mmCIF file with all atom_site columns, C-alpha atoms in Angstrom:
data_model
loop_
_atom_site.group_PDB
_atom_site.id
_atom_site.type_symbol
_atom_site.label_atom_id
_atom_site.label_alt_id
_atom_site.label_comp_id
_atom_site.label_asym_id
_atom_site.label_entity_id
_atom_site.label_seq_id
_atom_site.pdbx_PDB_ins_code
_atom_site.Cartn_x
_atom_site.Cartn_y
_atom_site.Cartn_z
_atom_site.occupancy
_atom_site.B_iso_or_equiv
_atom_site.pdbx_formal_charge
_atom_site.auth_seq_id
_atom_site.auth_comp_id
_atom_site.auth_asym_id
_atom_site.auth_atom_id
_atom_site.pdbx_PDB_model_num
ATOM 1   C CA . HIS A 1 1   ? 4.554   3.141   17.854  1.00 0.00 ? 286 HIS A CA 1
ATOM 2   C CA . CYS A 1 2   ? 2.013   5.069   19.327  1.00 0.00 ? 287 CYS A CA 1
ATOM 3   C CA . LEU A 1 3   ? -0.887  3.768   17.319  1.00 0.00 ? 288 LEU A CA 1
ATOM 4   C CA . TRP A 1 4   ? 0.257   0.882   17.589  1.00 0.00 ? 289 TRP A CA 1
ATOM 5   C CA . ARG A 1 5   ? -0.246  1.211   21.367  1.00 0.00 ? 290 ARG A CA 1
ATOM 6   C CA . GLY A 1 6   ? -3.716  2.864   20.705  1.00 0.00 ? 291 GLY A CA 1
ATOM 7   C CA . GLY A 1 7   ? -1.858  5.719   22.016  1.00 0.00 ? 292 GLY A CA 1
ATOM 8   C CA . VAL A 1 8   ? -4.013  9.102   20.351  1.00 0.00 ? 293 VAL A CA 1
ATOM 9   C CA . ASP A 1 9   ? -3.084  11.613  22.840  1.00 0.00 ? 294 ASP A CA 1
ATOM 10  C CA . ASN A 1 10  ? 0.516   10.853  22.526  1.00 0.00 ? 295 ASN A CA 1
ATOM 11  C CA . ALA A 1 11  ? 0.413   10.442  18.403  1.00 0.00 ? 296 ALA A CA 1
ATOM 12  C CA . THR A 1 12  ? -1.125  13.976  18.088  1.00 0.00 ? 297 THR A CA 1
ATOM 13  C CA . ASN A 1 13  ? 1.238   15.252  20.653  1.00 0.00 ? 298 ASN A CA 1
ATOM 14  C CA . ILE A 1 14  ? 4.722   13.983  18.407  1.00 0.00 ? 299 ILE A CA 1
ATOM 15  C CA . ILE A 1 15  ? 2.164   15.182  15.268  1.00 0.00 ? 300 ILE A CA 1
ATOM 16  C CA . GLU A 1 16  ? 1.895   19.153  17.042  1.00 0.00 ? 301 GLU A CA 1
ATOM 17  C CA . GLN A 1 17  ? 5.909   18.708  17.738  1.00 0.00 ? 302 GLN A CA 1
ATOM 18  C CA . ILE A 1 18  ? 6.766   18.387  13.976  1.00 0.00 ? 303 ILE A CA 1
ATOM 19  C CA . GLU A 1 19  ? 7.435   21.498  12.154  1.00 0.00 ? 304 GLU A CA 1
ATOM 20  C CA . VAL A 1 20  ? 6.019   21.659  8.520   1.00 0.00 ? 305 VAL A CA 1
ATOM 21  C CA . SER A 1 21  ? 6.020   24.459  6.164   1.00 0.00 ? 306 SER A CA 1
ATOM 22  C CA . ASP A 1 22  ? 3.042   26.149  5.625   1.00 0.00 ? 307 ASP A CA 1
ATOM 23  C CA . THR A 1 23  ? 1.896   24.226  2.888   1.00 0.00 ? 308 THR A CA 1
ATOM 24  C CA . ARG A 1 24  ? 2.289   21.378  4.957   1.00 0.00 ? 309 ARG A CA 1
ATOM 25  C CA . LYS A 1 25  ? 0.300   22.618  7.661   1.00 0.00 ? 310 LYS A CA 1
ATOM 26  C CA . LYS A 1 26  ? -3.269  21.881  6.461   1.00 0.00 ? 311 LYS A CA 1
ATOM 27  C CA . TRP A 1 27  ? -1.950  18.408  6.352   1.00 0.00 ? 312 TRP A CA 1
ATOM 28  C CA . LYS A 1 28  ? -1.320  18.233  9.811   1.00 0.00 ? 313 LYS A CA 1
ATOM 29  C CA . LYS A 1 29  ? -4.502  19.456  10.910  1.00 0.00 ? 314 LYS A CA 1
ATOM 30  C CA . GLU A 1 30  ? -6.443  16.883  8.657   1.00 0.00 ? 315 GLU A CA 1
ATOM 31  C CA . LEU A 1 31  ? -4.466  14.475  10.540  1.00 0.00 ? 316 LEU A CA 1
ATOM 32  C CA . SER A 1 32  ? -4.608  14.897  14.453  1.00 0.00 ? 317 SER A CA 1
ATOM 33  C CA . ALA A 1 33  ? -8.662  15.813  13.832  1.00 0.00 ? 318 ALA A CA 1
ATOM 34  C CA . TYR A 1 34  ? -9.105  12.129  11.558  1.00 0.00 ? 319 TYR A CA 1
ATOM 35  C CA . LEU A 1 35  ? -7.041  10.570  14.747  1.00 0.00 ? 320 LEU A CA 1
ATOM 36  C CA . GLU A 1 36  ? -9.517  12.262  16.891  1.00 0.00 ? 321 GLU A CA 1
ATOM 37  C CA . LYS A 1 37  ? -12.672 11.694  15.191  1.00 0.00 ? 322 LYS A CA 1
ATOM 38  C CA . HIS A 1 38  ? -11.654 8.083   14.911  1.00 0.00 ? 323 HIS A CA 1
ATOM 39  C CA . ARG A 1 39  ? -10.002 8.102   18.623  1.00 0.00 ? 324 ARG A CA 1
ATOM 40  C CA . PRO A 1 40  ? -12.922 5.173   19.442  1.00 0.00 ? 325 PRO A CA 1
ATOM 41  C CA . GLU A 1 41  ? -11.987 2.966   16.261  1.00 0.00 ? 326 GLU A CA 1
ATOM 42  C CA . ILE A 1 42  ? -7.992  2.783   16.870  1.00 0.00 ? 327 ILE A CA 1
ATOM 43  C CA . ILE A 1 43  ? -7.589  -0.360  18.283  1.00 0.00 ? 328 ILE A CA 1
ATOM 44  C CA . ASN A 1 44  ? -4.502  -1.396  20.868  1.00 0.00 ? 329 ASN A CA 1
ATOM 45  C CA . TYR A 1 45  ? -3.096  -3.909  18.430  1.00 0.00 ? 330 TYR A CA 1
ATOM 46  C CA . GLU A 1 46  ? -0.298  -4.569  21.304  1.00 0.00 ? 331 GLU A CA 1
ATOM 47  C CA . LYS A 1 47  ? -2.702  -5.093  23.979  1.00 0.00 ? 332 LYS A CA 1
ATOM 48  C CA . ARG A 1 48  ? -4.352  -7.332  21.466  1.00 0.00 ? 333 ARG A CA 1
ATOM 49  C CA . LYS A 1 49  ? -1.848  -9.364  19.921  1.00 0.00 ? 334 LYS A CA 1
ATOM 50  C CA . GLY A 1 50  ? -0.480  -9.953  23.473  1.00 0.00 ? 335 GLY A CA 1
ATOM 51  C CA . ILE A 1 51  ? -4.034  -11.796 24.173  1.00 0.00 ? 336 ILE A CA 1
ATOM 52  C CA . GLY A 1 52  ? -3.218  -13.847 21.113  1.00 0.00 ? 337 GLY A CA 1
ATOM 53  C CA . LYS A 1 53  ? -6.555  -12.326 19.535  1.00 0.00 ? 338 LYS A CA 1
ATOM 54  C CA . SER A 1 54  ? -6.172  -11.796 15.087  1.00 0.00 ? 339 SER A CA 1
ATOM 55  C CA . ILE A 1 55  ? -4.747  -8.416  14.238  1.00 0.00 ? 340 ILE A CA 1
ATOM 56  C CA . GLY A 1 56  ? -5.059  -9.156  11.006  1.00 0.00 ? 341 GLY A CA 1
ATOM 57  C CA . SER A 1 57  ? -7.492  -8.083  8.503   1.00 0.00 ? 342 SER A CA 1
ATOM 58  C CA . GLY A 1 58  ? -7.507  -11.599 6.257   1.00 0.00 ? 343 GLY A CA 1
ATOM 59  C CA . ARG A 1 59  ? -10.949 -12.856 7.360   1.00 0.00 ? 344 ARG A CA 1
ATOM 60  C CA . VAL A 1 60  ? -12.511 -9.395  6.250   1.00 0.00 ? 345 VAL A CA 1
ATOM 61  C CA . GLU A 1 61  ? -10.542 -9.319  2.851   1.00 0.00 ? 346 GLU A CA 1
ATOM 62  C CA . ASN A 1 62  ? -11.684 -12.819 2.587   1.00 0.00 ? 347 ASN A CA 1
ATOM 63  C CA . GLY A 1 63  ? -15.450 -12.643 3.080   1.00 0.00 ? 348 GLY A CA 1
ATOM 64  C CA . VAL A 1 64  ? -15.325 -9.116  0.819   1.00 0.00 ? 349 VAL A CA 1
ATOM 65  C CA . LYS A 1 65  ? -13.560 -11.481 -1.754  1.00 0.00 ? 350 LYS A CA 1
ATOM 66  C CA . GLN A 1 66  ? -16.294 -14.366 -2.166  1.00 0.00 ? 351 GLN A CA 1
ATOM 67  C CA . THR A 1 67  ? -19.667 -11.995 -2.057  1.00 0.00 ? 352 THR A CA 1
ATOM 68  C CA . VAL A 1 68  ? -17.938 -9.193  -4.049  1.00 0.00 ? 353 VAL A CA 1
ATOM 69  C CA . GLY A 1 69  ? -14.433 -9.949  -6.091  1.00 0.00 ? 354 GLY A CA 1
ATOM 70  C CA . GLN A 1 70  ? -15.715 -13.049 -7.946  1.00 0.00 ? 355 GLN A CA 1
ATOM 71  C CA . ARG A 1 71  ? -18.721 -11.923 -9.026  1.00 0.00 ? 356 ARG A CA 1
ATOM 72  C CA . GLN A 1 72  ? -18.620 -8.428  -9.556  1.00 0.00 ? 357 GLN A CA 1
ATOM 73  C CA . LYS A 1 73  ? -15.064 -8.159  -10.886 1.00 0.00 ? 358 LYS A CA 1
ATOM 74  C CA . ASN A 1 74  ? -14.978 -9.893  -13.688 1.00 0.00 ? 359 ASN A CA 1
ATOM 75  C CA . LYS A 1 75  ? -13.589 -8.159  -17.067 1.00 0.00 ? 360 LYS A CA 1
ATOM 76  C CA . GLY A 1 76  ? -16.072 -5.838  -18.572 1.00 0.00 ? 361 GLY A CA 1
ATOM 77  C CA . MET A 1 77  ? -18.245 -6.115  -15.823 1.00 0.00 ? 362 MET A CA 1
ATOM 78  C CA . SER A 1 78  ? -19.135 -2.065  -13.920 1.00 0.00 ? 363 SER A CA 1
ATOM 79  C CA . TRP A 1 79  ? -22.127 -1.903  -11.217 1.00 0.00 ? 364 TRP A CA 1
ATOM 80  C CA . SER A 1 80  ? -24.179 1.065   -9.617  1.00 0.00 ? 365 SER A CA 1
ATOM 81  C CA . LYS A 1 81  ? -23.691 1.002   -5.787  1.00 0.00 ? 366 LYS A CA 1
ATOM 82  C CA . ALA A 1 82  ? -27.272 -0.114  -5.076  1.00 0.00 ? 367 ALA A CA 1
ATOM 83  C CA . GLY A 1 83  ? -26.403 -3.049  -7.480  1.00 0.00 ? 368 GLY A CA 1
ATOM 84  C CA . SER A 1 84  ? -23.329 -3.784  -6.351  1.00 0.00 ? 369 SER A CA 1
ATOM 85  C CA . LYS A 1 85  ? -24.717 -3.793  -2.890  1.00 0.00 ? 370 LYS A CA 1
ATOM 86  C CA . SER A 1 86  ? -27.481 -5.970  -3.438  1.00 0.00 ? 371 SER A CA 1
ATOM 87  C CA . LEU A 1 87  ? -25.478 -8.245  -5.433  1.00 0.00 ? 372 LEU A CA 1
ATOM 88  C CA . GLY A 1 88  ? -23.287 -8.982  -2.078  1.00 0.00 ? 373 GLY A CA 1
ATOM 89  C CA . ILE A 1 89  ? -26.356 -9.709  -0.048  1.00 0.00 ? 374 ILE A CA 1
ATOM 90  C CA . LEU A 1 90  ? -27.450 -12.069 -2.042  1.00 0.00 ? 375 LEU A CA 1
ATOM 91  C CA . LYS A 1 91  ? -24.290 -13.475 -2.290  1.00 0.00 ? 376 LYS A CA 1
ATOM 92  C CA . VAL A 1 92  ? -23.765 -13.487 1.762   1.00 0.00 ? 377 VAL A CA 1
ATOM 93  C CA . VAL A 1 93  ? -27.773 -14.618 1.733   1.00 0.00 ? 378 VAL A CA 1
ATOM 94  C CA . GLN A 1 94  ? -26.013 -17.746 -0.447  1.00 0.00 ? 379 GLN A CA 1
ATOM 95  C CA . LEU A 1 95  ? -22.525 -18.547 0.912   1.00 0.00 ? 380 LEU A CA 1
ATOM 96  C CA . ASN A 1 96  ? -25.059 -18.924 4.260   1.00 0.00 ? 381 ASN A CA 1
ATOM 97  C CA . ASN A 1 97  ? -27.176 -21.004 3.074   1.00 0.00 ? 382 ASN A CA 1
ATOM 98  C CA . LYS A 1 98  ? -30.496 -19.023 3.949   1.00 0.00 ? 383 LYS A CA 1
ATOM 99  C CA . TRP A 1 99  ? -31.582 -18.765 0.757   1.00 0.00 ? 384 TRP A CA 1
ATOM 100 C CA . ASP A 1 100 ? -34.619 -20.931 1.030   1.00 0.00 ? 385 ASP A CA 1
ATOM 101 C CA . GLU A 1 101 ? -34.912 -19.613 4.480   1.00 0.00 ? 386 GLU A CA 1
ATOM 102 C CA . LEU A 1 102 ? -35.531 -16.342 2.996   1.00 0.00 ? 387 LEU A CA 1
ATOM 103 C CA . PHE A 1 103 ? -37.440 -16.554 -0.289  1.00 0.00 ? 388 PHE A CA 1
ATOM 104 C CA . PHE A 1 104 ? -39.301 -19.908 0.637   1.00 0.00 ? 389 PHE A CA 1
ATOM 105 C CA . PRO A 1 105 ? -40.362 -19.224 4.092   1.00 0.00 ? 390 PRO A CA 1
ATOM 106 C CA . GLU A 1 106 ? -43.252 -21.669 4.087   1.00 0.00 ? 391 GLU A CA 1
ATOM 107 C CA . ARG A 1 107 ? -41.335 -24.185 3.000   1.00 0.00 ? 392 ARG A CA 1
ATOM 108 C CA . LYS A 1 108 ? -39.185 -24.132 6.389   1.00 0.00 ? 393 LYS A CA 1
ATOM 109 C CA . ALA A 1 109 ? -42.601 -24.085 8.014   1.00 0.00 ? 394 ALA A CA 1
ATOM 110 C CA . ALA A 1 110 ? -43.577 -27.488 6.249   1.00 0.00 ? 395 ALA A CA 1
#
C-alpha cells in the first residue's frame, strides 16, 4: 500500500522492521537499495488514478507487440540485440509513415 502511493520512505521503514533469517538479510538489503535507487521512478498510482490518468502499461505493451512481437517472435527466429533493435526502429519508422522522409528525403523536398 505504501508503494501504491509512491511512499518509498514508508515502504523502506516497513522492510527494515521485518525480521528475517540470516540467509534472507541480503535480499532485504537489496530490496531497500532497489527502492532507493529507483525512488524518482516510483509513481504515486493512487494520485494518478484519482486525476483520471492511466495506470496500466497496455499502450506500451501494445506498441512492443506491434514493433517487436509480430515480426521477431515467429517460430524458429533468433535475433542479436543489435539486429532486434534495428528491426524495431525500422518498424516504428514504418508505423509512423516516416519511411520516405527518412530514406528518401529528396522526394519530400520536390
